[in-house]
mmCIF file of C-alpha atoms in Angstrom:
data_model
loop_
_atom_site.group_PDB
_atom_site.id
_atom_site.type_symbol
_atom_site.label_atom_id
_atom_site.label_comp_id
_atom_site.label_asym_id
_atom_site.label_seq_id
_atom_site.Cartn_x
_atom_site.Cartn_y
_atom_site.Cartn_z
ATOM 1 C CA SER A 13 -60.359 89.261 38.167
ATOM 2 C CA GLN A 14 -63.877 88.224 39.137
ATOM 3 C CA GLN A 15 -65.222 88.499 35.665
ATOM 4 C CA GLY A 16 -62.771 88.685 32.877
ATOM 5 C CA GLU A 17 -59.401 89.141 31.464
ATOM 6 C CA GLU A 18 -58.104 91.810 29.177
ATOM 7 C CA ASP A 19 -55.325 91.526 26.729
ATOM 8 C CA PRO A 20 -52.847 92.721 26.176
ATOM 9 C CA GLN A 21 -51.987 93.716 29.730
ATOM 10 C CA ALA A 22 -49.804 96.478 28.328
ATOM 11 C CA LEU A 23 -49.603 98.087 24.907
ATOM 12 C CA SER A 24 -47.131 100.655 23.593
ATOM 13 C CA ILE A 25 -47.705 102.421 20.285
ATOM 14 C CA GLN A 26 -46.753 105.585 18.445
ATOM 15 C CA GLU A 27 -49.094 108.528 18.001
ATOM 16 C CA GLY A 28 -51.291 108.075 14.979
ATOM 17 C CA GLU A 29 -51.407 104.304 15.253
ATOM 18 C CA ASN A 30 -54.508 102.370 16.218
ATOM 19 C CA ALA A 31 -54.788 100.599 19.548
ATOM 20 C CA THR A 32 -56.883 97.484 20.042
ATOM 21 C CA MET A 33 -57.702 96.068 23.443
ATOM 22 C CA ASN A 34 -59.644 92.891 24.060
ATOM 23 C CA CYS A 35 -61.792 91.803 26.954
ATOM 24 C CA SER A 36 -63.210 88.396 27.758
ATOM 25 C CA TYR A 37 -65.814 87.709 30.402
ATOM 26 C CA LYS A 38 -67.296 84.674 32.066
ATOM 27 C CA THR A 39 -71.011 85.091 32.720
ATOM 28 C CA SER A 40 -73.974 86.226 30.676
ATOM 29 C CA ILE A 41 -74.360 89.974 30.550
ATOM 30 C CA ASN A 42 -76.915 92.656 29.845
ATOM 31 C CA ASN A 43 -74.310 95.118 28.732
ATOM 32 C CA LEU A 44 -70.599 95.814 28.729
ATOM 33 C CA GLN A 45 -68.905 99.114 29.349
ATOM 34 C CA TRP A 46 -65.426 100.491 28.826
ATOM 35 C CA TYR A 47 -63.786 102.860 31.255
ATOM 36 C CA ARG A 48 -60.562 104.803 31.137
ATOM 37 C CA GLN A 49 -58.347 105.569 34.105
ATOM 38 C CA ASN A 50 -55.399 107.915 34.131
ATOM 39 C CA SER A 51 -52.742 106.869 36.579
ATOM 40 C CA GLY A 52 -54.145 106.877 40.109
ATOM 41 C CA ARG A 53 -57.167 108.908 39.071
ATOM 42 C CA GLY A 54 -60.884 108.277 38.742
ATOM 43 C CA LEU A 55 -62.609 106.114 36.175
ATOM 44 C CA VAL A 56 -64.129 107.840 33.182
ATOM 45 C CA HIS A 57 -66.937 106.171 31.276
ATOM 46 C CA LEU A 58 -66.194 105.795 27.572
ATOM 47 C CA ILE A 59 -68.918 103.723 25.993
ATOM 48 C CA LEU A 60 -71.652 101.188 26.776
ATOM 49 C CA ILE A 61 -72.707 98.408 24.442
ATOM 50 C CA ARG A 62 -75.794 96.316 25.111
ATOM 51 C CA SER A 63 -75.920 92.553 24.705
ATOM 52 C CA ASN A 64 -78.111 92.856 21.603
ATOM 53 C CA GLU A 65 -75.637 95.169 19.877
ATOM 54 C CA ARG A 66 -72.614 94.024 17.936
ATOM 55 C CA GLU A 67 -70.781 97.263 17.298
ATOM 56 C CA LYS A 68 -70.840 100.812 18.540
ATOM 57 C CA HIS A 69 -68.902 103.961 17.680
ATOM 58 C CA SER A 70 -68.112 107.087 19.618
ATOM 59 C CA GLY A 71 -65.663 109.522 18.072
ATOM 60 C CA ARG A 72 -62.364 107.689 17.678
ATOM 61 C CA LEU A 73 -63.645 104.722 19.667
ATOM 62 C CA ARG A 74 -65.114 101.584 18.186
ATOM 63 C CA VAL A 75 -66.395 98.796 20.408
ATOM 64 C CA THR A 76 -67.461 95.350 19.298
ATOM 65 C CA LEU A 77 -69.248 92.691 21.296
ATOM 66 C CA ASP A 78 -69.456 88.976 20.553
ATOM 67 C CA THR A 79 -71.729 87.378 23.121
ATOM 68 C CA SER A 80 -71.184 83.903 21.660
ATOM 69 C CA LYS A 81 -67.493 84.197 22.457
ATOM 70 C CA LYS A 82 -68.061 86.315 25.564
ATOM 71 C CA SER A 83 -65.629 88.890 24.312
ATOM 72 C CA SER A 84 -65.388 92.561 23.418
ATOM 73 C CA SER A 85 -62.805 94.759 21.810
ATOM 74 C CA LEU A 86 -62.062 98.456 22.062
ATOM 75 C CA LEU A 87 -60.366 100.130 19.128
ATOM 76 C CA ILE A 88 -58.911 103.607 19.474
ATOM 77 C CA THR A 89 -58.071 105.032 16.069
ATOM 78 C CA ALA A 90 -55.423 107.658 15.339
ATOM 79 C CA SER A 91 -54.153 107.513 18.911
ATOM 80 C CA ARG A 92 -52.763 110.551 20.697
ATOM 81 C CA ALA A 93 -50.317 110.876 23.565
ATOM 82 C CA ALA A 94 -53.272 112.014 25.691
ATOM 83 C CA ASP A 95 -54.848 108.570 25.225
ATOM 84 C CA THR A 96 -52.164 107.149 27.520
ATOM 85 C CA ALA A 97 -54.107 105.518 30.354
ATOM 86 C CA SER A 98 -55.424 102.199 31.623
ATOM 87 C CA TYR A 99 -58.558 100.893 29.965
ATOM 88 C CA PHE A 100 -60.989 98.579 31.747
ATOM 89 C CA CYS A 101 -63.979 96.694 30.511
ATOM 90 C CA ALA A 102 -66.787 96.194 32.990
ATOM 91 C CA THR A 103 -69.881 94.041 32.901
ATOM 92 C CA ASP A 104 -72.988 93.707 34.960
ATOM 93 C CA GLY A 105 -72.796 89.914 35.298
ATOM 94 C CA ALA A 106 -76.478 89.528 34.224
ATOM 95 C CA TYR A 107 -79.324 88.683 36.636
ATOM 96 C CA ASN A 108 -80.059 92.392 36.735
ATOM 97 C CA THR A 109 -77.284 93.001 39.198
ATOM 98 C CA ASP A 110 -76.117 96.552 39.352
ATOM 99 C CA LYS A 111 -72.544 96.310 40.415
ATOM 100 C CA LEU A 112 -69.838 96.593 37.825
ATOM 101 C CA ILE A 113 -67.431 93.714 37.482
ATOM 102 C CA PHE A 114 -64.167 94.905 36.020
ATOM 103 C CA GLY A 115 -61.629 93.171 33.864
ATOM 104 C CA THR A 116 -57.948 93.328 34.629
ATOM 105 C CA GLY A 117 -57.268 96.338 32.415
ATOM 106 C CA THR A 118 -54.888 97.224 29.619
ATOM 107 C CA ARG A 119 -52.204 99.848 30.189
ATOM 108 C CA LEU A 120 -51.849 101.849 27.003
ATOM 109 C CA GLN A 121 -48.806 104.014 26.393
ATOM 110 C CA VAL A 122 -48.875 106.280 23.358
ATOM 111 C CA PHE A 123 -45.534 107.827 22.460
ATOM 112 C CA PRO A 124 -45.455 111.201 20.722
ATOM 113 C CA ALA B 16 -71.817 119.771 35.351
ATOM 114 C CA ALA B 17 -71.688 118.524 38.916
ATOM 115 C CA GLY B 18 -69.706 115.362 39.452
ATOM 116 C CA VAL B 19 -69.327 112.858 42.235
ATOM 117 C CA ILE B 20 -67.408 114.349 45.135
ATOM 118 C CA GLN B 21 -65.288 112.305 47.477
ATOM 119 C CA SER B 22 -63.494 113.390 50.584
ATOM 120 C CA PRO B 23 -60.851 113.290 51.691
ATOM 121 C CA ARG B 24 -58.775 112.806 48.565
ATOM 122 C CA HIS B 25 -55.870 111.408 50.525
ATOM 123 C CA LEU B 26 -55.802 109.789 53.938
ATOM 124 C CA ILE B 27 -52.947 108.314 55.933
ATOM 125 C CA LYS B 28 -53.710 106.112 58.912
ATOM 126 C CA GLU B 29 -51.873 103.774 61.232
ATOM 127 C CA LYS B 30 -52.712 100.100 61.610
ATOM 128 C CA ARG B 31 -55.724 99.445 63.838
ATOM 129 C CA GLU B 32 -57.023 102.985 63.419
ATOM 130 C CA THR B 33 -60.384 103.863 61.888
ATOM 131 C CA ALA B 34 -61.182 105.853 58.768
ATOM 132 C CA THR B 35 -64.310 107.411 57.340
ATOM 133 C CA LEU B 36 -64.631 108.118 53.635
ATOM 134 C CA LYS B 37 -67.392 110.329 52.289
ATOM 135 C CA CYS B 38 -69.155 110.388 48.952
ATOM 136 C CA TYR B 39 -71.531 112.978 47.560
ATOM 137 C CA PRO B 40 -73.346 111.682 44.473
ATOM 138 C CA ILE B 41 -74.417 113.682 41.475
ATOM 139 C CA PRO B 42 -77.649 115.566 42.277
ATOM 140 C CA ARG B 43 -80.753 113.411 41.703
ATOM 141 C CA HIS B 44 -78.659 110.240 41.667
ATOM 142 C CA ASP B 45 -79.975 108.093 44.484
ATOM 143 C CA THR B 46 -77.886 104.969 43.913
ATOM 144 C CA VAL B 47 -74.357 104.909 45.290
ATOM 145 C CA TYR B 48 -71.655 102.286 44.824
ATOM 146 C CA TRP B 49 -68.325 101.789 46.577
ATOM 147 C CA TYR B 50 -65.326 100.121 44.927
ATOM 148 C CA GLN B 51 -61.850 99.321 46.174
ATOM 149 C CA GLN B 52 -58.843 99.311 43.859
ATOM 150 C CA GLY B 53 -55.592 97.913 45.191
ATOM 151 C CA PRO B 54 -52.243 98.833 43.618
ATOM 152 C CA GLY B 55 -52.121 97.517 40.059
ATOM 153 C CA GLN B 56 -55.499 95.836 40.486
ATOM 154 C CA ASP B 57 -58.892 96.262 38.902
ATOM 155 C CA PRO B 58 -61.647 97.901 40.948
ATOM 156 C CA GLN B 59 -63.606 95.503 43.166
ATOM 157 C CA PHE B 60 -67.191 96.149 44.178
ATOM 158 C CA LEU B 61 -67.742 96.583 47.912
ATOM 159 C CA ILE B 62 -71.318 97.684 48.549
ATOM 160 C CA SER B 63 -74.162 99.740 47.105
ATOM 161 C CA PHE B 64 -77.136 101.716 48.373
ATOM 162 C CA TYR B 65 -80.413 102.886 46.961
ATOM 163 C CA GLU B 66 -82.768 105.200 48.798
ATOM 164 C CA LYS B 67 -80.721 104.771 51.982
ATOM 165 C CA MET B 68 -81.035 100.983 51.923
ATOM 166 C CA GLN B 69 -78.265 98.563 51.111
ATOM 167 C CA SER B 70 -78.989 97.154 47.661
ATOM 168 C CA ASP B 71 -76.045 94.832 47.054
ATOM 169 C CA LYS B 72 -72.957 93.636 48.818
ATOM 170 C CA GLY B 73 -69.657 92.424 47.462
ATOM 171 C CA SER B 74 -66.357 91.462 49.013
ATOM 172 C CA ILE B 75 -66.537 93.954 51.846
ATOM 173 C CA PRO B 76 -64.743 92.957 55.070
ATOM 174 C CA ASP B 77 -66.765 92.797 58.264
ATOM 175 C CA ARG B 78 -64.506 95.568 59.593
ATOM 176 C CA PHE B 79 -66.064 97.908 57.049
ATOM 177 C CA SER B 80 -69.544 99.351 57.198
ATOM 178 C CA ALA B 81 -71.340 101.904 55.110
ATOM 179 C CA GLN B 82 -74.562 103.828 55.001
ATOM 180 C CA GLN B 83 -76.442 106.270 52.866
ATOM 181 C CA PHE B 84 -78.034 109.302 54.434
ATOM 182 C CA SER B 85 -81.253 111.200 53.724
ATOM 183 C CA ASP B 86 -79.387 113.655 51.478
ATOM 184 C CA TYR B 87 -78.081 110.598 49.534
ATOM 185 C CA HIS B 88 -74.478 111.098 50.500
ATOM 186 C CA SER B 89 -72.763 107.959 51.671
ATOM 187 C CA GLU B 90 -70.015 107.156 54.146
ATOM 188 C CA LEU B 91 -67.709 104.157 54.245
ATOM 189 C CA ASN B 92 -66.437 103.423 57.736
ATOM 190 C CA MET B 93 -63.347 101.286 58.092
ATOM 191 C CA SER B 94 -62.148 100.028 61.452
ATOM 192 C CA SER B 95 -59.120 98.075 62.660
ATOM 193 C CA LEU B 96 -57.259 99.124 59.557
ATOM 194 C CA GLU B 97 -54.747 96.699 58.108
ATOM 195 C CA LEU B 98 -51.845 97.296 55.758
ATOM 196 C CA GLY B 99 -53.783 95.503 53.029
ATOM 197 C CA ASP B 100 -56.527 98.106 53.188
ATOM 198 C CA SER B 101 -54.220 100.574 51.449
ATOM 199 C CA ALA B 102 -55.982 101.264 48.174
ATOM 200 C CA LEU B 103 -57.953 103.727 46.120
ATOM 201 C CA TYR B 104 -61.585 103.821 47.193
ATOM 202 C CA PHE B 105 -64.022 104.963 44.566
ATOM 203 C CA CYS B 106 -67.576 106.011 44.925
ATOM 204 C CA ALA B 107 -69.888 105.975 41.920
ATOM 205 C CA SER B 108 -73.439 107.143 41.480
ATOM 206 C CA SER B 109 -76.231 106.301 39.103
ATOM 207 C CA SER B 110 -79.736 107.547 38.462
ATOM 208 C CA ARG B 111 -81.015 104.045 37.751
ATOM 209 C CA PRO B 112 -82.608 102.113 40.619
ATOM 210 C CA PRO B 113 -81.310 98.606 41.278
ATOM 211 C CA GLY B 114 -82.956 95.712 39.518
ATOM 212 C CA GLN B 115 -83.488 97.608 36.277
ATOM 213 C CA GLY B 116 -80.227 96.678 34.646
ATOM 214 C CA ILE B 117 -76.996 98.480 34.989
ATOM 215 C CA ASP B 118 -76.318 101.760 33.282
ATOM 216 C CA GLU B 119 -73.399 104.153 33.211
ATOM 217 C CA GLN B 120 -71.949 104.761 36.627
ATOM 218 C CA PHE B 121 -70.285 108.096 37.278
ATOM 219 C CA PHE B 122 -67.155 107.753 39.349
ATOM 220 C CA GLY B 123 -65.650 110.175 41.789
ATOM 221 C CA PRO B 124 -61.923 110.951 41.853
ATOM 222 C CA GLY B 125 -61.346 108.457 44.651
ATOM 223 C CA THR B 126 -59.815 108.550 48.100
ATOM 224 C CA ARG B 127 -56.305 107.204 48.351
ATOM 225 C CA LEU B 128 -55.965 105.477 51.712
ATOM 226 C CA THR B 129 -52.513 104.600 52.959
ATOM 227 C CA VAL B 130 -52.218 102.457 56.064
ATOM 228 C CA LEU B 131 -48.812 102.545 57.736
#
């Protein structure tokens, strides 16, 4: 990937469990976003966290950002089978660029 | 709510043929981005437009060209297609002009191009 790596690459859990995905990036950023992609479908925006924020919540999603370590994590609590998808982090790479630079993605499988 | 529209959704071409992909952004979004996602890969930025002018360029082959029209829709033209061009091509739109920091981009459903 141009910008970062995500781990794990794949994650399998049971419904009701929490899922944690991590993202590391290389350059300074203005913000970091998480997207979800169902198999072969479009990307759906989940949450955006700015470089001056450390944590953000949206429903069952919790995102943290550590700019000193150039890393972020996405936590999905009380997972559901419908959460099965690939999850990508994306950054702007700083310098006020506007293109998104995606991480390698985590494939999450939630078993009912 | 209106979303980003892409057409066609699926396209099958032979090697060396040409293809044109279309993108219709969300109304009042005047910034358009194109991304390419190969099988099992993360999306890669190709090119972007704002107010009909190219605003940024990524790893887009010289065989590809794109433009944005007066109604803000955009077209990605691909010539001399190669097997490696088989991928999902996404268009995204944003209401934020370039140079003001990135914001949420709204993605279309993608065009799946298969080159045989």
